[in-house]
């Protein structure tokens, strides 16, 4: 038998309405009125929900927007005259996300008494639902005046399916419930993916029957049975991993595999969520939970540059240089042209006391990314720590080229200040005190808030016999850092006989968590 041809009932450039009659004797079983989601656009006589409607023997009225506009009321009103003649008592308005909002808001307007809304929005105005700004970029105050769902707009039987634990979807569902009486069937841990519970046409058909019967309890039981699917196991595994429940996530991934989930999807989930979970441990101070990161997740992250380098920087900041090292090395196996990863490896090695290897890592990075000033500074600092001030000097000078006005402000000034301070230390280590003092003065001028630069300057002035200048520098340091114990000790030493030219105290190094490491973490 020839399939009835779908046809366009209405199109005004804002909305398109498509009618697909049920095939043969199946006609009359009911009608599915769908609102397409955010990504679906008009394409001939295609409509969202067309395939399951055909399989279920349902007439389909498919409403598709030409834009991601959340179906403004005036657009739907314009289409209503074309839609109403095809609506009957067994029609259910059905939609997901943007389409779910429309199913709730416009079903009654179109003469439909039942609606099934999956992960709907009450409003996309962030001032109305402040917990959800996912769609704030689509909100237009003039276009979307009255976008929220009023109680008198809801159809007699409105059914919502949404994840109560998902921050945004839960907030939207609660706003709808506060607006008027509706049935909320929870889809725990499905996030914004609750629509996947209805991918089976058979399940959708059973769900529509429960809505027509006004039996949300039956729908709840139906969805509970759907948990024995790979989709449910996968999304709950994601949530478990996000919350740091590693063993539960592993068990759920095994369940997803048993139910036929593609292993590549589970690997992608881990690559996305493992760094988030480890960062949560980092921010909570749960250091011990970071210790098994490589043995547990190194293999699954293999080849994934971004999560590898992110975890490496995180572990370095947590003082786990030895644990960070394999992540940086694995990241460099993927890409060698990213300076901060070479820098991270150098920092991780330095934190382990492996100074010569730290130097080699920084110099290797300079070979791959010769123009990166921050990496040049790090190479210089690594050489200083290894006792090679003469070799360190050219790296600091490279970081300072081309010369810029020393009174520059902002992040660039802070980076240049660090390079000037390193240059000062390198010059002092070679006995070139006058040049060293000049470099340290430039460092302090560029970044007056850096305690380490001012402390190095004051100490060098003291040790070169410039006691009065050292006193002024020390007083200025205490004015900016009144709680500095090192500055107080230095001030006290100025009243005693000067020592026999000890090395000036080094500033905070990258291995000790200084500014360069902070910048590395900021790059993520």
Coordinates of C-alpha atoms in Angstrom, one line a residue:
X1 CA 0.0 0.0 0.0
X2 CA 1.3 3.4 -0.9
X3 CA 2.2 5.5 2.1
X4 CA 0.1 8.7 2.4
X5 CA 2.0 11.7 1.3
X6 CA 3.0 14.2 3.9
X7 CA 2.1 17.8 3.0
X8 CA 2.8 21.3 4.3
X9 CA -0.3 22.8 5.9
X10 CA 1.1 26.2 6.7
X11 CA 4.4 28.2 6.4
X12 CA 4.6 31.9 7.0
X13 CA 8.4 32.1 7.2
X14 CA 8.3 31.7 10.9
X15 CA 6.7 28.3 11.4
X16 CA 6.1 25.4 9.1
X17 CA 3.3 22.9 9.8
X18 CA 3.5 19.5 8.2
X19 CA 0.8 16.9 8.2
X20 CA 1.6 13.2 7.8
X21 CA -1.5 11.0 7.9
X22 CA -1.2 7.5 9.3
X23 CA -0.8 4.7 6.9
X24 CA -3.9 2.7 5.8
X25 CA -6.2 1.3 8.4
X26 CA -4.0 2.7 11.2
X27 CA -5.6 6.1 10.8
X28 CA -7.8 7.1 13.6
X29 CA -5.7 5.6 16.4
X30 CA -4.7 9.1 17.5
X31 CA -2.6 12.1 16.6
X32 CA 0.9 13.2 17.7
X33 CA 1.4 16.9 17.5
X34 CA 5.1 17.6 17.8
X35 CA 7.2 20.8 18.3
X36 CA 10.7 20.4 17.0
X37 CA 13.7 21.0 19.2
X38 CA 16.4 23.7 19.0
X39 CA 18.4 22.1 16.2
X40 CA 15.7 20.9 13.9
X41 CA 14.9 23.2 10.9
X42 CA 12.3 23.0 8.1
X43 CA 13.3 20.7 5.3
X44 CA 10.6 19.8 2.8
X45 CA 7.9 17.7 4.5
X46 CA 10.2 16.5 7.3
X47 CA 9.0 16.9 10.8
X48 CA 10.3 16.0 14.3
X49 CA 8.8 12.7 15.5
X50 CA 7.8 11.6 12.0
X51 CA 9.4 8.1 12.2
X52 CA 7.9 7.0 15.6
X53 CA 4.5 8.4 14.5
X54 CA 4.6 6.3 11.4
X55 CA 5.6 3.2 13.3
X56 CA 2.9 3.7 15.9
X57 CA 0.2 4.3 13.2
X58 CA -0.5 7.8 14.4
X59 CA -1.4 10.9 12.4
X60 CA 1.4 13.5 12.8
X61 CA 1.1 17.2 12.9
X62 CA 4.7 18.5 13.0
X63 CA 5.4 22.1 13.9
X64 CA 8.9 23.3 13.0
X65 CA 10.3 26.7 13.6
X66 CA 12.5 28.5 11.1
X67 CA 14.7 29.8 14.0
X68 CA 15.7 29.0 17.6
X69 CA 13.0 31.3 18.9
X70 CA 11.0 29.1 21.4
X71 CA 7.8 29.4 19.4
X72 CA 6.5 32.9 20.3
X73 CA 2.7 32.9 20.9
X74 CA 1.9 35.2 17.9
X75 CA 3.7 32.7 15.6
X76 CA 1.7 29.8 16.9
X77 CA -1.6 31.7 16.8
X78 CA -0.9 32.4 13.1
X79 CA -0.6 28.6 12.5
X80 CA -3.6 27.6 14.8
X81 CA -6.3 27.9 12.1
X82 CA -4.4 25.4 9.9
X83 CA -3.8 23.0 12.8
X84 CA -7.1 22.8 14.7
X85 CA -9.1 20.9 12.1
X86 CA -6.8 17.9 12.4
X87 CA -6.8 17.8 16.2
X88 CA -9.0 15.3 18.1
X89 CA -9.5 14.0 21.6
X90 CA -6.7 11.5 21.3
X91 CA -4.1 14.1 20.3
X92 CA -1.0 14.5 22.5
X93 CA 1.3 17.5 22.1
X94 CA 4.9 16.3 22.4
X95 CA 8.3 18.0 22.4
X96 CA 11.8 18.0 23.8
X97 CA 13.6 21.0 25.4
X98 CA 12.5 24.1 23.2
X99 CA 9.8 21.9 21.8
X100 CA 8.7 20.7 25.2
X101 CA 8.2 24.4 26.3
X102 CA 6.0 24.9 23.3
X103 CA 4.0 21.7 23.9
X104 CA 3.1 22.9 27.4
X105 CA 2.5 26.6 26.4
X106 CA 0.6 26.1 23.2
X107 CA -1.3 22.8 23.4
X108 CA -4.4 24.5 24.8
X109 CA -4.1 27.2 22.2
X110 CA -4.3 24.6 19.5
X111 CA -7.2 22.7 21.1
X112 CA -5.1 19.9 22.5
X113 CA -5.8 18.6 26.0
X114 CA -2.7 16.4 26.7
X115 CA 1.0 17.3 26.6
X116 CA 4.1 15.2 27.2
X117 CA 7.1 17.6 27.7
X118 CA 10.6 16.2 28.0
X119 CA 13.2 18.5 29.7
X120 CA 11.1 21.6 29.1
X121 CA 12.0 25.2 29.9
X122 CA 9.6 27.5 31.8
X123 CA 11.5 30.5 30.3
X124 CA 14.9 31.2 28.8
X125 CA 15.0 34.7 30.4
X126 CA 17.9 34.4 32.9
X127 CA 16.1 36.9 35.1
X128 CA 13.1 34.6 35.5
X129 CA 15.1 31.3 36.0
X130 CA 18.5 32.5 37.2
X131 CA 19.8 28.9 37.7
X132 CA 19.7 28.4 33.9
X133 CA 21.6 30.6 31.4
X134 CA 22.2 27.9 28.8
X135 CA 19.9 29.7 26.3
X136 CA 20.4 33.3 27.4
X137 CA 22.0 34.1 24.1
X138 CA 18.7 33.3 22.3
X139 CA 16.6 35.5 24.6
X140 CA 15.2 38.7 23.0
X141 CA 13.2 40.8 25.3
X142 CA 10.8 42.2 22.7
X143 CA 10.3 38.9 20.9
X144 CA 10.0 36.8 24.1
X145 CA 7.7 39.1 26.1
X146 CA 5.3 36.7 27.9
X147 CA 7.5 33.7 27.1
X148 CA 7.0 32.1 30.5
X149 CA 4.2 29.5 30.9
X150 CA 1.1 30.8 32.7
X151 CA -1.2 28.4 34.6
X152 CA -4.2 29.2 32.3
X153 CA -2.0 28.2 29.3
X154 CA -1.3 24.6 30.5
X155 CA -3.5 21.9 29.0
X156 CA -5.8 19.9 31.2
X157 CA -3.3 17.0 31.4
X158 CA 0.3 18.4 31.3
X159 CA 3.1 15.8 32.0
X160 CA 6.7 16.8 32.5
X161 CA 9.6 14.4 32.4
X162 CA 12.8 15.9 33.7
X163 CA 15.9 15.2 35.9
X164 CA 15.2 16.7 39.4
X165 CA 19.0 16.5 40.2
X166 CA 20.1 18.4 37.1
X167 CA 20.6 22.0 38.1
X168 CA 19.1 23.7 35.1
X169 CA 16.4 21.3 34.1
X170 CA 15.4 20.8 37.7
X171 CA 15.0 24.6 38.2
X172 CA 12.9 24.9 35.0
X173 CA 10.6 22.0 36.0
X174 CA 10.1 23.5 39.5
X175 CA 9.2 26.8 38.0
X176 CA 6.6 25.1 35.8
X177 CA 5.2 23.3 38.8
X178 CA 5.0 26.5 40.7
X179 CA 3.1 28.1 37.8
X180 CA 0.3 25.6 37.7
X181 CA -0.8 22.0 38.4
X182 CA 1.2 19.6 36.3
X183 CA 2.5 16.0 36.7
X184 CA 6.2 15.7 37.1
X185 CA 7.6 12.3 36.3
X186 CA 11.3 12.3 37.5
X187 CA 14.1 11.0 35.2
X188 CA 16.9 10.9 37.8
X189 CA 20.5 11.4 36.6
X190 CA 19.4 11.7 32.9
X191 CA 20.6 15.3 32.9
X192 CA 19.3 17.0 29.7
X193 CA 19.1 13.6 28.0
X194 CA 15.8 12.4 29.3
X195 CA 14.6 12.2 25.7
X196 CA 16.8 9.1 25.3
X197 CA 14.3 7.2 27.4
X198 CA 11.8 7.5 24.6
X199 CA 14.0 6.5 21.7
X200 CA 12.1 3.3 21.3
X201 CA 8.9 3.8 19.4
X202 CA 7.2 1.1 21.5
X203 CA 8.1 2.9 24.7
X204 CA 6.9 6.3 23.3
X205 CA 3.6 4.6 22.3
X206 CA 3.1 3.3 25.9
X207 CA 4.1 6.7 27.3
X208 CA 1.5 8.4 25.1
X209 CA -1.1 5.9 26.3
X210 CA -0.4 6.8 30.0
X211 CA -0.7 10.5 29.2
X212 CA -4.0 10.0 27.4
X213 CA -5.2 8.0 30.5
X214 CA -3.9 10.7 32.8
X215 CA -1.9 8.1 34.6
X216 CA 1.5 9.5 35.6
X217 CA 2.1 6.6 38.0
X218 CA 2.1 4.2 35.0
X219 CA 4.5 6.4 33.2
X220 CA 6.8 6.5 36.2
X221 CA 6.8 2.7 36.3
X222 CA 7.4 2.5 32.6
X223 CA 10.5 4.8 32.8
X224 CA 11.7 2.8 35.8
X225 CA 11.8 -0.3 33.6
X226 CA 13.7 1.7 31.0
X227 CA 16.7 1.9 33.4
X228 CA 17.7 -1.6 32.2
X229 CA 19.2 0.0 29.1
X230 CA 22.7 1.1 28.1
X231 CA 21.5 4.8 27.9
X232 CA 20.4 4.8 31.6
X233 CA 23.6 3.1 32.7
X234 CA 25.7 5.5 30.7
X235 CA 24.2 8.7 31.9
X236 CA 24.1 7.6 35.5
X237 CA 27.8 6.6 35.2
X238 CA 28.5 10.1 34.0
X239 CA 26.8 11.6 37.0
X240 CA 28.6 9.3 39.4
X241 CA 31.9 10.2 37.9
X242 CA 31.1 13.9 38.0
X243 CA 30.3 13.5 41.7
X244 CA 33.5 11.6 42.4
X245 CA 31.9 8.2 43.0
X246 CA 34.5 6.3 41.0
X247 CA 33.6 2.7 42.0
X248 CA 30.0 3.3 41.3
X249 CA 30.8 4.8 37.9
X250 CA 32.9 1.8 37.1
X251 CA 30.1 -0.6 38.0
X252 CA 27.6 1.5 35.9
X253 CA 29.9 1.5 32.8
X254 CA 30.2 -2.2 33.0
X255 CA 26.4 -2.3 33.0
X256 CA 26.3 0.0 30.0
X257 CA 28.6 -2.4 28.1
X258 CA 26.5 -5.4 29.0
X259 CA 23.5 -3.6 27.5
X260 CA 25.3 -2.9 24.3
X261 CA 26.8 0.6 24.8
X262 CA 29.5 1.6 22.3
X263 CA 32.8 1.5 24.3
X264 CA 34.0 4.7 22.5
X265 CA 31.1 6.7 24.0
X266 CA 32.2 5.6 27.5
X267 CA 35.8 6.5 26.8
X268 CA 34.7 9.9 25.6
X269 CA 32.7 10.4 28.8
X270 CA 35.7 9.7 30.9
X271 CA 37.9 12.0 28.9
X272 CA 35.4 14.8 29.4
X273 CA 34.6 14.1 33.1
X274 CA 37.8 12.8 34.7
X275 CA 39.5 16.2 34.7
X276 CA 36.4 17.7 36.2
X277 CA 36.3 15.1 38.9
X278 CA 40.0 15.5 39.7
X279 CA 39.6 19.2 39.8
X280 CA 36.9 18.8 42.4
X281 CA 39.2 16.7 44.5
X282 CA 41.9 19.3 44.1
X283 CA 39.6 22.2 45.1
X284 CA 38.2 20.2 48.1
X285 CA 41.8 19.4 49.3
X286 CA 41.2 15.6 48.9
X287 CA 44.8 15.1 47.9
X288 CA 44.9 11.4 48.5
X289 CA 42.2 10.9 45.9
X290 CA 44.6 12.3 43.3
X291 CA 47.3 9.8 44.0
X292 CA 45.9 7.0 41.8
X293 CA 45.1 9.3 38.9
X294 CA 47.7 7.9 36.4
X295 CA 47.2 4.2 37.3
X296 CA 43.4 4.5 37.1
X297 CA 42.9 7.0 34.2
X298 CA 46.2 7.2 32.3
X299 CA 45.2 4.6 29.7
X300 CA 41.7 6.0 29.0
X301 CA 43.2 9.5 28.6
X302 CA 45.9 8.3 26.3
X303 CA 46.0 10.4 23.1
X304 CA 43.7 13.0 24.5
X305 CA 45.9 16.1 24.8
X306 CA 43.6 18.5 26.6
X307 CA 42.6 16.3 29.6
X308 CA 46.2 15.0 29.9
X309 CA 47.8 18.4 30.2
X310 CA 45.0 19.7 32.5
X311 CA 45.4 16.9 35.0
X312 CA 49.2 17.3 34.8
X313 CA 49.0 21.0 35.8
X314 CA 46.4 20.2 38.5
X315 CA 48.7 17.5 40.1
X316 CA 51.7 19.8 40.0
X317 CA 49.7 22.5 41.8
X318 CA 48.8 20.0 44.4
X319 CA 52.4 19.2 45.0
X320 CA 52.3 15.9 43.2
X321 CA 55.2 16.4 40.8
X322 CA 55.9 12.7 40.4
X323 CA 52.3 12.0 39.7
X324 CA 52.0 14.9 37.2
X325 CA 55.1 13.8 35.2
X326 CA 53.5 10.9 33.2
X327 CA 50.5 13.1 32.3
X328 CA 52.8 15.7 30.8
X329 CA 54.9 13.2 29.0
X330 CA 51.8 11.6 27.5
X331 CA 50.5 15.0 26.5
X332 CA 53.8 15.8 24.8
X333 CA 53.5 12.5 22.9
X334 CA 50.4 14.0 21.3
X335 CA 51.6 17.6 20.8
X336 CA 55.0 19.2 21.3
X337 CA 54.2 22.7 20.1
X338 CA 52.5 23.9 23.4
X339 CA 54.9 25.7 25.6
X340 CA 53.1 25.4 28.9
X341 CA 53.1 21.6 28.7
X342 CA 56.9 21.6 28.4
X343 CA 56.9 24.1 31.2
X344 CA 54.7 21.9 33.3
X345 CA 57.0 18.9 32.8
X346 CA 60.0 21.0 33.9
X347 CA 58.1 22.2 37.0
X348 CA 57.1 18.6 37.9
X349 CA 60.7 17.4 37.5
X350 CA 62.1 20.3 39.5
X351 CA 59.6 19.6 42.3
X352 CA 61.1 16.1 42.5
X353 CA 64.6 17.5 42.9
X354 CA 65.6 16.4 39.4
X355 CA 67.1 19.7 38.5
X356 CA 69.2 18.7 35.5
X357 CA 66.2 16.9 33.9
X358 CA 64.1 20.0 34.6
X359 CA 66.6 22.0 32.7
X360 CA 66.6 19.6 29.8
X361 CA 62.8 19.6 29.7
X362 CA 62.7 23.4 29.6
X363 CA 65.4 23.6 27.0
X364 CA 63.6 21.0 24.9
X365 CA 60.5 23.1 25.1
X366 CA 62.5 26.2 24.0
X367 CA 63.5 24.2 20.9
X368 CA 59.9 23.4 20.0
X369 CA 58.5 26.8 20.9
X370 CA 61.4 29.2 20.7
X371 CA 59.4 32.4 20.9
X372 CA 57.5 31.7 24.1
X373 CA 58.7 34.2 26.7
X374 CA 57.3 32.4 29.7
X375 CA 59.1 29.2 28.8
X376 CA 62.3 31.2 28.3
X377 CA 61.9 32.5 31.9
X378 CA 61.3 29.0 33.2
X379 CA 64.4 27.7 31.4
X380 CA 66.4 30.4 33.0
X381 CA 65.0 29.7 36.4
X382 CA 65.7 25.9 36.0
X383 CA 69.3 26.8 35.1
X384 CA 69.6 29.0 38.1
X385 CA 68.4 26.2 40.4
X386 CA 71.0 23.9 38.8
X387 CA 73.7 26.5 39.6
X388 CA 74.3 27.8 36.1
X389 CA 73.8 31.6 36.2
X390 CA 75.8 32.3 33.1
X391 CA 73.8 29.8 31.0
X392 CA 70.6 31.2 32.5
X393 CA 71.3 34.8 31.5
X394 CA 70.5 34.5 27.7
X395 CA 67.2 32.9 28.4
X396 CA 66.0 35.8 30.6
X397 CA 67.3 38.2 27.9
X398 CA 65.4 36.4 25.3
X399 CA 62.2 36.7 27.4
X400 CA 62.8 40.5 27.5
X401 CA 63.1 40.9 23.8
X402 CA 61.9 43.0 22.1
X403 CA 62.5 45.7 24.7
X404 CA 59.3 47.4 25.9
X405 CA 58.7 50.5 28.2
X406 CA 59.4 49.3 31.7
X407 CA 56.4 51.2 33.1
X408 CA 54.0 48.9 31.2
X409 CA 51.2 47.6 33.3
X410 CA 49.0 44.4 33.2
X411 CA 49.9 40.8 32.9
X412 CA 52.6 41.4 30.4
X413 CA 54.4 43.7 33.0
X414 CA 54.2 40.9 35.6
X415 CA 55.8 38.4 33.2
X416 CA 58.5 40.9 32.3
X417 CA 59.1 41.6 35.9
X418 CA 59.8 38.0 36.5
X419 CA 62.2 37.9 33.7
X420 CA 64.0 41.0 35.0
X421 CA 64.2 39.4 38.5
X422 CA 65.6 36.2 37.0
X423 CA 68.1 38.3 35.0
X424 CA 69.1 40.1 38.2
X425 CA 69.8 36.8 40.0
X426 CA 71.8 35.5 37.0
X427 CA 73.9 38.6 36.9
X428 CA 74.5 38.6 40.7
X429 CA 75.5 34.9 40.4
X430 CA 78.3 36.0 38.0
X431 CA 79.5 38.8 40.3
X432 CA 78.0 41.6 38.1
X433 CA 76.3 43.4 41.0
X434 CA 75.7 46.8 39.4
X435 CA 73.9 45.2 36.5
X436 CA 72.0 42.9 38.8
X437 CA 70.8 45.8 41.0
X438 CA 69.6 47.6 37.9
X439 CA 67.7 44.6 36.7
X440 CA 66.1 44.0 40.1
X441 CA 65.0 47.7 40.3
X442 CA 63.3 47.2 36.9
X443 CA 61.6 44.1 38.2
X444 CA 60.2 46.0 41.3
X445 CA 59.1 48.9 39.1
X446 CA 57.2 46.5 36.8
X447 CA 55.5 44.5 39.6
X448 CA 55.6 46.4 43.0
X449 CA 53.4 43.8 44.6
X450 CA 55.9 40.9 44.1
X451 CA 57.5 40.4 47.5
X452 CA 60.2 38.2 46.1
X453 CA 61.5 40.8 43.7
X454 CA 61.7 43.5 46.3
X455 CA 63.3 41.2 48.8
X456 CA 66.0 40.1 46.4
X457 CA 66.8 43.8 45.6
X458 CA 67.0 44.8 49.2
X459 CA 69.2 41.9 50.1
X460 CA 71.6 42.5 47.2
X461 CA 71.8 46.2 48.1
X462 CA 72.7 45.2 51.6
X463 CA 75.3 42.7 50.5
X464 CA 77.0 45.1 48.2
X465 CA 77.4 47.7 50.9
X466 CA 74.6 50.1 49.9
X467 CA 73.1 50.0 53.4
X468 CA 71.0 53.2 53.1
X469 CA 69.5 52.1 49.8
X470 CA 68.9 48.7 51.3
X471 CA 67.1 50.3 54.2
X472 CA 64.8 52.3 51.9
X473 CA 64.1 49.3 49.8
X474 CA 63.3 47.2 52.9
X475 CA 61.0 49.9 54.3
X476 CA 59.1 50.1 51.0
X477 CA 58.8 46.3 51.0
X478 CA 57.3 46.4 54.5
X479 CA 54.9 49.1 53.5
X480 CA 53.5 46.8 50.8
X481 CA 53.8 43.6 52.7
X482 CA 53.6 44.4 56.4
X483 CA 53.4 40.7 57.4
X484 CA 56.6 39.7 55.6
X485 CA 58.8 37.9 58.1
X486 CA 61.6 37.8 55.6
X487 CA 61.5 41.6 55.3
X488 CA 61.5 42.0 59.1
X489 CA 64.6 39.8 59.4
X490 CA 66.3 41.7 56.7
X491 CA 65.5 45.0 58.4
X492 CA 67.0 43.7 61.6
X493 CA 70.1 42.5 59.8
X494 CA 70.7 46.0 58.5
X495 CA 71.4 47.2 62.1
X496 CA 74.2 44.6 62.4
X497 CA 77.5 44.2 60.6
X498 CA 76.9 43.2 57.0
X499 CA 77.4 39.6 56.2
X500 CA 80.1 38.4 53.8
X501 CA 78.2 38.6 50.6
X502 CA 75.9 35.6 50.7
X503 CA 73.8 34.8 47.7
X504 CA 70.6 36.8 47.6
X505 CA 67.6 34.7 48.5
X506 CA 65.9 33.3 45.4
X507 CA 62.3 34.4 44.6
X508 CA 59.6 31.9 44.6
X509 CA 60.2 29.4 41.8
X510 CA 57.8 27.6 39.5
X511 CA 58.5 24.4 41.4
X512 CA 57.3 26.2 44.6
X513 CA 54.0 27.2 43.0
X514 CA 55.0 30.7 41.8
X515 CA 53.3 33.0 39.2
X516 CA 54.3 31.0 36.2
X517 CA 52.6 27.9 37.5
X518 CA 49.5 29.9 38.3
X519 CA 49.5 31.1 34.7
X520 CA 49.9 27.5 33.5
X521 CA 46.9 26.5 35.4
X522 CA 44.9 29.4 34.1
X523 CA 45.5 28.2 30.6
X524 CA 44.0 24.8 31.5

